[in-house]
Each structure stands twice: as structure tokens, then as C-alpha cells.
Amino acid sequence: MVSTTDLPTKECRNSLSARTQPDVVSDLIEKEVFKGFLYGPFKDPPFQKYRVSPIGIAEGKYSGKKRLILDLSSPHNDDKHLSINDLIDKQDCSMSYVRIDDAIDVILKFGRNSWLCKFDISDAFKNCPIVPSQWPLFCIKWEKMYYFYVRLTFGCRSSPKIFDHLSQALCHIAENNYKVNSILHLLDDFLTIDPPDADGERTMAIMMMIFKKLNIPIAKHKTIGPVKCLEYLGIILDSEKMEARLPLNKVDRICEFIKKLCRKKSCTKRELLQLLGHLNFASRVILPGRSFVSYLIGLSTTVNDLHHYVKLDKECRVDLEFWLLFLSSWNGVNMFYSRQFYSSYDMELFTDASSTKGFGGYFKGEWFYSSWPSNIAYPDKTFSMAFLELYPIVVSAILWGSQWTTKRILFWCDNEATVAIVKRAVQNRQIPQTSSQCSTTSNEVPKQLRCNVVLNQAVNELWNSAIANTTRTVYDTGFRKFETFMLLNGFQFSNLPPISEDILIYFIAHCFKILSLQYSTIKLYLCGIRYKYVQGNQNDPLQSAHNTPLIRLDYVLNSVKRLQKPKNHIRLPITFEILEKIVNCLRKGFCSKFTDLMLRTACIVAFYGFLRCGEFTVSKASQFDPHINLCIEDVVFHSDLVVLKLKQSKTDPFRKGINIQLHKLGQLICPYTILLEYIQIRKEFSPTNQTDPLFITIDKKPLERQYFITCIKKVLDICGFNSSHYNGHSFRIGAATSAGKAKIEDHLIKTLGRWTSDSYIRYIRAMKILSKKRLIKKAGFYRPPPSRDGKPVNKPVTPLEKVYREIAILKELDHPNVVRLVEVLDDPDKDNLYMAFELVEKGEVMAVPTEKPLSEDQAWSYFRDVILGIEYLHHQKIIHRDIKPSNLLLGDDGHLKIADFGVSNEFTGTDISLSNTAGTPAFMAPETLREEKENFSGKALDIWAMGITLYCFVFGQVPFKDEFPLALHNKILKDPYKVTDSLTDLIQKMLNKNPDNRITLPQIKLNPWVTKGGTCSLPTEEENCTLVTITEEDIDNVVKHCAKLDTLNASKRIALNDAEISESNIDKKDHTFRIKSKDSNRSFYMQADSENTQHEWMQAICFAKAAGRDGDNSQACVIQ
């Protein structure tokens, strides 16, 4: 790379872009270190002689993505200290790049409908290592710490050439070893082209295999193919239409730039050159524009410096107006022209014009002639001859242009100016504007169709069925709001109101400020407006003329989303345990005998069928439709199961239908038994037709959604639950929760519930997402320096090793007052670690602030749970650091569980000395907020937070409150607090602002308020805690990589229609049950905890059976 490595030591100052963005630089350096591209940090220089080059930040002009750049051309104009790039020979690094025309040539060679595939190498240059002897030349310095690069960097003169050798080698391997038809590359961008009759999938597979074998990372989001249309080198190549065109976002960008300049009288040379760069790029595919660039180039040469101004004269503006016309009308007109120039008789066009007689043309034996149109033939109008000669050429293009596709035509014309226009020169004369009068075609429907009553009814019916009824209701509401808004602001209209992006922005402001609507509702209203305008044969008002989103509108919507606080409605699941209580309450008598039976049946069927409330109820009884809603004929009984047919559902809008199998369980709560009983009573209660509704009320009307939810809420109140936390969806999510408890696999729960997204996950797991980058930053990313005396050095410690050890300990925690960490999953494609905790269904113990604090007895009971949980964590050498009511969850047994270990710390010895702040401001101890940066005790932080939490239990609010964080910190440091006499002693000792004098956990356990004067002692530490131990194997296996769902499904597929599942298959020894195929010797097993009862086993078997309800798409719950 560099001709010599014997350079004097030199440290250059970092660029201004880096110094003004320190957080960005730190994050980017952190990423480089984590990926192994950069070694460091080192307190001292890692080499005896070294060169520190400046670092800077380069930001993508349109993407906004920021990249770390190493300026190896610095220092500049310094004879004593040459830059690294000065030592690299320019001639050796010169190279030629592939052109878009090269790709077009290959497509022309293979023909129409050629297959295209595109690949992009991730971290391009950094896949190439730097030889160790040159590491000292690639040092950087940041925040007084030294680093050095071990991979090629951006900013090095030789990087493109070196990387190009790698790319050429890949192309050589593909073409010669694997017979890939054609492959092109521009550094890290690869394009393969195959003939239409070739197997494009084979090329894609071969290239992916080559990259994988050579361990070269691929950007998956940029890997495309095989397709017939894709973007390569910024140009869209379309082998089906045989054309090249600019992407619409680039067209919009250039148009905006031109319009911006047209509004000015002058612009800087820099702005003009930027525009010329855009136009030069666009002229690759918009060929007529090439003739309108040369004048702009000449104009840019009239001044010297980039900041000098250039006057935009009349000729310049005319050229820019032509460019606007070309961009709007000629993008995509550029076909893949044959490289052969046809000069034969068949490819020649002859035209001529006379100012007095008319014009004519001749092509391939055909001809035309005409006198001038009336708007040109007026005697008082004088047109240039250039214009008159151009006229028949345009007419020829209209008549014969379809025959010119992909061909080069020789124009014969006897006017020099016209020839110049057609070819490449710039016409300096002003060409008159074309007439505004043109032939029009009416979009109005003929009277005969408008009067056709039958067809009009059919069209209205089709429009009504285009969207779901609930969606149409919301759309109608949104459009009425828009009409009202327009009328209030003085707009008059007979059909559809006038509309523009600005009007929509003001409407959003109206919804946000006046109507106080949520972001999601505003989005639906905008969709309703679009639906109405499209229905009225108007353009989509939410898109520009180029079918791109309205950028300003998107920004305003995002602003609404950012300003609004999301409303988190509590929606709890009705689990099997709650279902049992509901059923028992209805058996004892709630309404009439028939109503109670109907509600019991609906609840059990909704639970076991994972039904949405709208799938077995109707919005209004008058709207019942036997073609959509659940009828008696949709229930079919078999010997051991009943099939429930849903004709339409949320995930089946086109009414393909789905059969749900509900199996006979042979227990008290059984969907088969209750449905059989209900159908018999239903027929006795009211004479039935097969198309009558399945569920009816006592007055023989279809079961309405609101009536069902109201009844269930009353039953839940009777059973002692807070009914405001439950709704019609609670049965469905409760089924998912119970299935998760029964060890049914996640992907099977998704199938059972007919979820098309991963939203079901939140019903079966409490998921916390952590950033790997932040964890690494917390753990540190130190690398030992290379050996200076030639001796081998120890292998660097993996940055995540400490983090993984902490997670391994968390996974082993087992205490009734600590939420259990079930699994940790690593998404290799994202910066996320997913921590799946056990689901604690009742949620947080209380919201703060609240007007309904806990009673002192309830606070006493819950606080004792907190004491035991914190004691257990401290025994495991873990400081929580974020104790607060929202991190205390209420379990089914009424006891609290401590959750959220996002900011916890592991320590050794008897305590940890901390110096950094973490946690929730209102619960942070005063020693963490002082200006003097001193270390403080970790255990004392948890004691303080426990005191604040106890205060919240009793008073429903925190003792220190302020809207502004700094003011809040000041109050925590200085303000007194008030408590009742009964808690004064304990809370005062816990909220002692001197951590050295703060009460300890063992002392809290002996406090009279906690023990009720010694009558209710807590367990000793030995009784409460067992030390967790972990092995190296636990650390190695602590994180699992996410498996692809389709792969998981494919490996666990079995036809349950031929499977034998029964209670007799349960093995009491190892707690498994067997799914055995009748026609083979294959067996599959499901493992469970020893605490699972026989009832839970049969429930799990029911879910496993129900998974096979889709016939050929059957899936069994099989776990090896």
C-alpha cells in the first residue's frame, strides 16, 4: 500500500465535523472496535513510530447516514511530514469503472425479459486486512485514547484499487468455475444477467454460495433477484420494457433543485456545479437533455471561486425549463438502443417544410402531407424556419415512432438549425410555445351507462364490498370530518372538496389541536379521504404526481406521533383459571337458564378456538348476514371433535373460510360437550333453520358484541376481578397465554390463533429488548496492545463476555419474588438482544401517581415481598438500581415479583462501589446527583429506592416531584418529606440522605413495622437465599440465535389426522407425552415440568390436536 513505513511520528488534529459531533464519533468508533476493524483504546501510543491522521464525519446527502472517515491526505502542503496518500503512487491506483451502458449491452445481447440479480458486499473496504507492518500508519486519536486500523479504510488512495482486485477475483470465480453467464461489478456492487430461458435462481444460489464460502458478508436488504427490473448504479434497468430510467425520487430531487434555482436571479458557482452533476447523471438516460447542458457548463466558467455568484440569464432559464419538461415527459423514454447504426433505406426519415405550402414526410414507403394548422397559418404570426422544419419531424414521431423502438434513425432535413436541435447542439433562438389548444378525450360516462340501473347497483355493491364494513364506517367518519373542516374554512363545493398537500396538512393540524385525535385515528381518516377521491375517479391525494409519498405530509404526521403520548390501555387475558371461575359463576345462575348456557358456550368456544369477538358475535342484530356470520350449519360434529367453520375473519377477508377443530377432552370444561348440549337446547328453545345464527339471546336475536362484553364484565366483577381490564379480545389472548404455559411452541400458537404478525408474542412472553451496542459500552471494549518485543500476546477478551456472564446468572435466578428470565435470543441482523421473561399476568402493582394508594396492611404485605426479593438479589451479588412500583409485578398468588434488570450491576465481595448514574430520576439516591463525582455504595441505592417505593405504596405519589429533572434533583438533595407517625421511623432511616447512615437490609428485616412488633418475622437469609453457581458451559450457551420460523415449522411437521394422542401416552417418569403415528413407527415427544398436572397435560394435548385443523397444513406440537 504505502511505499515506506519509516515516517517520523506526527499527530494531526481531528476535523471540525468530528469535534462538533463527539457522541456520533464515539458510537462509530465503538462499532468499528466491536467489528474488529479498529484496535483500541490505548492510553499510551501503541507504537514507537506512528502517524495519527484526522478523523471526520461524512453524512449521506439524502440518506443522512453518518460514516467515520480517515483523512489520510493530511497534513496538507507539509514538506516535512508527508501524508499517507502522498506516499501512494497515483498511477498504480488508477482504474476504470463499469458503465451503465455495459449492462445495457449485455441485456441487448441476451434479449427482452433477461433475468437480473444484484448483490452488495457489506463493509466493503473493511473486508481487506492491512498488513501488520503498516498498522502504525493508520492510527487515530480520540478523547486522549489511541486506536489503529487493521482493515482498509475509506479515505485511503489505494483502497478502491485493492478492493477492486477482490471483486475481480469473485467475478472470475463466478464466470470460470461456476459458468455464470455474465457478471459486472463496480467495487462492492455486483450485477448478474442471464438470458430469458436461463435459470436465474441458479445464478442467485451460486453467488450466495460463493460469498458464503469465502466468508464475505452480504447486505441482505440490497440483495435482489432474479427479477426483470431493478436499480443498478442509480439507474433502473427494465429488461421487460427494454428501457433505462431514473428512479422517481431522483427525478423529484432534480426537479426541486431546478425550481429552486429558477426562483433566484443568481446562484453560486457551487450550486450550479451541483446542478450540472445531477443533470449529467440524468442525461445518461434522458438523451434529449444533453443538448441543454453545454450552455450551463459555459456559464459556470465565467467565475473562478465556488462562492462567487453567477447571473442566471434568460438563455439559462430556458434550458432549465426544457430540463423540467424532459424530466416529467422523457424519463423512461430512453430505450435500450441497438449499438449498430442503421443507415440503410429502411432506417432513414425524410422531412421538409414550406412556410407557404405546408409540410410533409417520408419513411419506409409511407408518406404524409398537410397544410399548416390554422393557429400557425395566421398571416400576422411569424415563426422561425427552424420551428417549421421541426414540426414534420414531430408529426413523423407520432405516426411512426412505434417502429423506432431500440433503433437509431437517420434524419434528413435541409435546415441546419433543426438538424442541430435534433442532434446535439443548443438552439440559441427562442422557439415559440406550443398552442394550448389540443384535442381532448372526455372521461365522462356516457348517458346510456349512467341510466343503466342494474349496472349502477352492481357498481355500488362492488365499491361497498371493496373494504370491510368496519373500515368503511371509519372511512366515512373521516371523510365527513374533512368535509366539515372545509366548510368551516369557507370552501364551497358540490361533490368532492378541493384538495392539496397544504390543505391536508392543515386538516391534520385541525385533528390534532381542535379534535384532539390520536395519530392512529388521523392516519385512518387520511386513508378514508384517499378512498373517497379514488372512488370519485380522482388521483390519489396522498401521493405526488410521480406516485411518491408527500414528504411534507409525512413530516407533519411524524410530528403528531412524536408529540402525543401513547395511551396504554390495560388489556388482560382471560386464562384457563379465570375461564373456570366464569363458567362456575354461570353454572350457579347469572341470568336465565338459556342465557347462562349460551354465555358458557360462547366463552369456552371463544377460548379454545382462539376466536376474535367479532367472529362469533355481530355489531347489531339487524346486521346479521348468514353468508358472513356464524350459523348453526357451521357446526359439524364428529365422533371425537367438532368442526367450527368461519366463513370470514380478519385474516381471511376474501372468505376462503377456515375450519377450526375443537376436540373432545373428557373433562368438566370441554368445547365439544358444551357445544353439543347448547345445540340441543337451542333447537328446543327456538325452531331453527340451518342458516339461523348460532348464538342468540333470550329474545331470539343474534348475539351482539356489546351485550356479550357487558355480561362477561358483570360476571368478572362477581368473581372479584377488575372488569375494566378485560374485553372481548381477552379470551383470544388468554388462550395464547394458557397455551404458552402448557409449553406449546410459539409458532404453533401463532398457527392456532391465525396471527399473521408476531403480535401474539406479547401474550405469551414478557419481552425486554436490549441494545448489544449499549451493553458492550457498559462492559467496556478494551483490547490489549500488540506486543512491542515480538512476543505473542494473549487473545483479547471478547467485549460481550462480561455481559454474557451476568445474563447467565440472571437465567439461573429462582425465587418467588423475582421474575424468572426464560431465554435470551440474539438477532444476528440487528442490534438487539431479546430477553424473554415469565409472563406475570396481573401487571404492575400500582400506577404512580394515583388517587387510590394501597392500604397500610396491603403495603406491609407487598413491602415484605420486596425485602425478600432484594435480599435474594444482593445474595447473588446483584444490585437492581431501578426499584419502583412499575417494576414490581403482581403474580397470580398475590405476591410481588421484582422485574426489569436493565440497569442492574453484578459485584464481588460484600458490596459494589459505583460512580455512574442509572435508574429513574424520582427514585435515584441523593449521592448519585451530587456535583462531586465520588463513588457510592450499590446496596444503599436499592435501600433508598425501596424507601421511595414504600412511600408510593402508602401515599400514591413520590415524595419529591418536579417537571424539570434538575429541579427534581435539587429537591431530592435538599427538601424534607412528610410521612405518618406509624412509618416515620422506617422511612426516615431508608431515606437518610447520608448513605453511610442509611439503614441496611438486615436492619429493615428486624424493624418493628416490618415484623409487627416481632410477631411476624421474615425468613433468615439462609432460609431465603441459595447461591447460584454457573459454569463456562452456561456462559457459552447463555444466548441463542433466533431461528427462522419457516425452517422451524418445516422441521416439526406431522399429519395429526393419522396421529394417536391419548392420556395413556403420558410417561409419568420423565413427564413426557408421545404423539405416535398410526401408519409408521415415528414418535414425537413433549417435555414438561414435573409440576404439570394431568389436567394441564390434557389441555396441552387439546392445543396440539387443534393445531392440525387446516388439513394438509397440519402442524403438531413436537419438541425433541
Tab-separated table of C-alpha atoms in Angstrom, residues 40 70 94-95 121 206 209 215 232 283 376 401 419 483 644 722 730 779 846 878 883 944 1081:
chain	number	residue	atom	x	y	z
A	40	GLY	CA	-8.024	0.056	20.967
A	70	LEU	CA	-9.985	8.845	7.990
A	94	SER	CA	-5.824	4.471	-11.301
A	95	MET	CA	-8.631	2.276	-12.565
A	121	ILE	CA	-20.933	-6.511	-0.081
A	206	ILE	CA	-24.319	-19.819	-6.893
A	209	MET	CA	-22.723	-19.841	-2.090
A	215	ASN	CA	-16.862	-15.588	4.271
A	232	TYR	CA	-28.209	-0.523	-10.557
A	283	SER	CA	-28.533	12.664	-19.271
A	376	ILE	CA	-49.876	28.507	-37.215
A	401	GLY	CA	-42.406	6.339	-33.592
A	419	VAL	CA	-30.608	19.420	-37.516
A	483	GLU	CA	-65.942	17.968	4.631
A	644	LEU	CA	-66.420	-24.874	13.538
A	722	ASN	CA	-61.461	-5.639	37.782
A	730	SER	CA	-59.308	-11.301	26.354
A	779	ALA	CA	-18.919	-3.723	29.697
A	846	MET	CA	-49.794	0.213	41.039
A	878	ILE	CA	-26.668	-8.231	42.040
A	883	ILE	CA	-36.654	-0.402	42.221
A	944	TRP	CA	-33.225	4.410	49.058
A	1081	ASN	CA	-43.139	-46.046	13.889
